[in-house]
CSV table of C-alpha atoms in Angstrom, one decimal:
chain,number,residue,atom,x,y,z
A,161,MET,CA,93.5,140.8,71.7
A,162,PHE,CA,95.0,139.1,74.9
A,163,LEU,CA,94.2,136.2,77.0
A,164,ALA,CA,94.7,137.4,80.7
A,165,LYS,CA,95.2,134.5,82.9
A,166,ILE,CA,94.6,135.8,86.9
A,167,TYR,CA,95.6,133.8,90.1
A,168,VAL,CA,93.6,135.5,93.3
A,169,THR,CA,94.9,134.0,96.6
A,170,LEU,CA,94.5,134.7,100.0
A,171,LYS,CA,97.4,136.7,101.7
A,172,SER,CA,99.6,133.9,103.4
A,173,THR,CA,98.6,136.0,106.9
A,174,VAL,CA,94.9,135.2,106.1
A,175,ASN,CA,93.0,131.8,107.4
A,176,ASP,CA,92.1,130.0,104.5
A,177,PRO,CA,89.1,127.6,105.8
A,178,GLN,CA,88.3,126.4,102.4
A,179,GLY,CA,92.0,125.2,102.0
A,180,ARG,CA,91.9,123.3,105.7
A,181,THR,CA,88.5,121.9,104.1
A,182,VAL,CA,90.3,120.4,101.3
A,183,LEU,CA,93.5,119.3,103.3
A,184,GLY,CA,91.0,117.4,105.6
A,185,GLY,CA,89.4,115.9,102.6
A,186,LEU,CA,92.3,114.6,101.0
A,187,LYS,CA,93.8,113.1,104.6
A,188,SER,CA,90.4,111.0,104.9
A,189,LEU,CA,90.5,110.0,101.4
A,190,GLY,CA,94.2,108.2,102.5
A,191,PHE,CA,96.8,110.8,101.1
A,192,SER,CA,98.8,111.2,104.0
A,193,THR,CA,102.0,113.1,102.4
A,194,VAL,CA,99.6,116.4,101.6
A,195,SER,CA,100.6,118.7,104.5
A,196,ASP,CA,99.3,122.5,103.2
A,197,VAL,CA,96.5,123.5,100.5
A,198,ARG,CA,95.3,126.9,99.8
A,199,ALA,CA,92.2,127.6,97.5
A,200,GLY,CA,92.2,130.4,95.5
A,201,LYS,CA,90.5,131.8,92.4
A,202,TYR,CA,91.1,131.2,88.9
A,203,ILE,CA,90.1,133.9,86.4
A,204,GLN,CA,90.8,134.0,82.5
A,205,ILE,CA,89.6,137.2,80.8
A,206,LYS,CA,89.3,138.1,77.1
A,207,VAL,CA,90.9,141.7,76.4
A,208,ALA,CA,90.2,143.3,72.9
A,209,GLU,CA,93.5,145.1,72.9
A,210,SER,CA,96.2,145.4,70.9
A,211,ASP,CA,98.7,147.2,72.9
A,212,ARG,CA,100.4,145.1,75.7
A,213,LYS,CA,101.0,147.9,78.6
A,214,ARG,CA,97.3,149.2,77.8
A,215,ALA,CA,96.1,145.8,78.3
A,216,GLU,CA,98.4,145.0,81.5
A,217,ALA,CA,97.2,148.3,82.7
A,218,GLN,CA,93.5,147.4,82.6
A,219,VAL,CA,93.8,143.8,83.9
A,220,GLU,CA,95.8,145.6,87.0
A,221,GLU,CA,92.7,148.1,87.0
A,222,MET,CA,90.2,145.2,86.8
A,223,CYS,CA,91.7,143.3,90.0
A,224,ASP,CA,92.2,146.7,92.1
A,225,LYS,CA,88.5,147.3,91.3
A,226,LEU,CA,86.2,143.9,91.1
A,227,LEU,CA,88.7,140.8,91.1
A,228,ALA,CA,90.4,140.6,94.3
A,229,ASN,CA,89.6,142.4,97.5
A,230,PRO,CA,93.1,144.0,98.4
A,231,VAL,CA,92.7,143.3,101.9
A,232,ILE,CA,92.8,140.0,102.2
A,233,GLU,CA,93.8,138.8,98.7
A,234,GLU,CA,96.8,139.0,96.3
A,235,TYR,CA,96.9,138.3,92.7
A,236,ARG,CA,99.3,138.0,89.7
A,237,PHE,CA,98.5,137.5,86.1
A,238,GLU,CA,99.9,136.9,83.0
A,239,LEU,CA,99.2,137.9,79.0
A,240,GLU,CA,99.1,135.8,76.1
A,241,GLU,CA,98.3,136.9,72.7
A,242,ALA,CA,95.2,135.4,71.5
B,243,MET,CA,108.8,118.0,98.8
B,244,PHE,CA,106.6,119.2,95.7
B,245,LEU,CA,104.3,122.3,95.3
B,246,ALA,CA,101.5,121.4,93.0
B,247,LYS,CA,99.6,124.3,91.3
B,248,ILE,CA,96.4,123.1,90.5
B,249,TYR,CA,94.2,125.0,87.9
B,250,VAL,CA,90.6,124.0,87.9
B,251,THR,CA,88.2,125.0,84.7
B,252,LEU,CA,84.7,124.3,83.5
B,253,LYS,CA,84.9,122.7,80.2
B,254,SER,CA,84.4,125.4,77.1
B,255,THR,CA,81.1,124.0,76.7
B,256,VAL,CA,79.6,124.1,80.0
B,257,ASN,CA,77.9,127.4,80.7
B,258,ASP,CA,79.7,129.5,83.1
B,259,PRO,CA,77.3,131.8,85.0
B,260,GLN,CA,79.8,132.6,87.5
B,261,GLY,CA,81.7,134.3,84.5
B,262,ARG,CA,79.4,136.1,82.8
B,263,THR,CA,78.2,137.6,86.3
B,264,VAL,CA,82.0,138.7,86.3
B,265,LEU,CA,81.6,139.8,82.7
B,266,GLY,CA,78.7,142.2,83.6
B,267,GLY,CA,80.5,143.3,86.6
B,268,LEU,CA,83.4,144.7,84.6
B,269,LYS,CA,81.3,146.2,81.7
B,270,SER,CA,79.5,148.3,84.0
B,271,LEU,CA,82.7,149.3,85.6
B,272,GLY,CA,83.5,150.4,81.9
B,273,PHE,CA,85.7,147.8,81.2
B,274,SER,CA,84.2,148.1,77.3
B,275,THR,CA,87.2,145.8,75.8
B,276,VAL,CA,86.8,142.5,78.1
B,277,SER,CA,84.5,139.9,76.0
B,278,ASP,CA,84.9,136.6,77.7
B,279,VAL,CA,85.4,135.6,81.5
B,280,ARG,CA,85.7,132.0,82.7
B,281,ALA,CA,85.7,131.2,86.1
B,282,GLY,CA,87.8,128.6,87.8
B,283,LYS,CA,89.8,127.3,90.7
B,284,TYR,CA,93.3,127.6,91.9
B,285,ILE,CA,94.5,125.4,94.4
B,286,GLN,CA,98.0,125.1,96.0
B,287,ILE,CA,99.1,121.8,97.6
B,288,LYS,CA,102.1,120.6,99.4
B,289,VAL,CA,103.2,116.9,99.1
B,290,ALA,CA,105.7,115.4,100.7
B,291,GLU,CA,107.0,113.3,98.2
B,292,SER,CA,110.7,112.9,96.9
B,293,ASP,CA,110.0,111.6,93.4
B,294,ARG,CA,108.3,113.8,91.0
B,295,LYS,CA,106.7,110.8,89.0
B,296,ARG,CA,105.3,109.9,92.2
B,297,ALA,CA,103.9,113.0,93.6
B,298,GLU,CA,102.4,114.1,90.2
B,299,ALA,CA,100.8,110.3,90.1
B,300,GLN,CA,99.4,111.7,93.6
B,301,VAL,CA,97.9,114.9,92.3
B,302,GLU,CA,96.3,113.6,89.5
B,303,GLU,CA,94.6,110.9,91.9
B,304,MET,CA,93.9,114.0,93.9
B,305,CYS,CA,92.2,115.9,91.1
B,306,ASP,CA,89.7,112.9,90.1
B,307,LYS,CA,88.5,111.7,93.3
B,308,LEU,CA,88.3,115.1,94.9
B,309,LEU,CA,89.3,118.7,93.4
B,310,ALA,CA,87.7,118.7,90.1
B,311,ASN,CA,84.7,117.0,88.8
B,312,PRO,CA,85.2,115.5,85.4
B,313,VAL,CA,81.8,115.5,84.2
B,314,ILE,CA,81.6,119.3,83.7
B,315,GLU,CA,85.4,120.3,84.6
B,316,GLU,CA,89.2,119.9,83.4
B,317,TYR,CA,92.2,120.7,85.2
B,318,ARG,CA,95.8,121.0,84.4
B,319,PHE,CA,98.5,121.3,86.9
B,320,GLU,CA,102.4,122.1,87.8
B,321,LEU,CA,105.0,120.8,89.9
B,322,GLU,CA,107.6,123.3,91.5
B,323,GLU,CA,110.2,121.4,93.8
B,324,ALA,CA,109.8,123.1,96.9
């Protein structure tokens, strides 16, 4: 059994309106040291698979097929034995 | 200058409809080994602060005030020198 921690972010060249909105909110709350905000998704998935290589391949396929939009997003993930 | 990587997740006792929807999607794509999905937010923030302790305190305050809803969410973060 593995726990996959997946981080999906917009590519750095893609405009991030959610991040810009958060930045505006932080500034208006008085956080003047904040300069750049990027917002993304964090997904935890339990995979019932004993082999790390196979689990990795599966998570990669999940990201490509459903979790991330490869046109505008990139992803990385970690596998933890659970 | 620090780069804060912030992970906001729903508390484990809180229902996660987004996660359940993703789980359903993965199952219907044929990923039968997937058993539990939790969805959350991932936020990267640049903080123009030279002292790590002060940067940490600021990021914590940002999370408490704006980025996470302490009633239903929990957060953790890492600070990287950037």
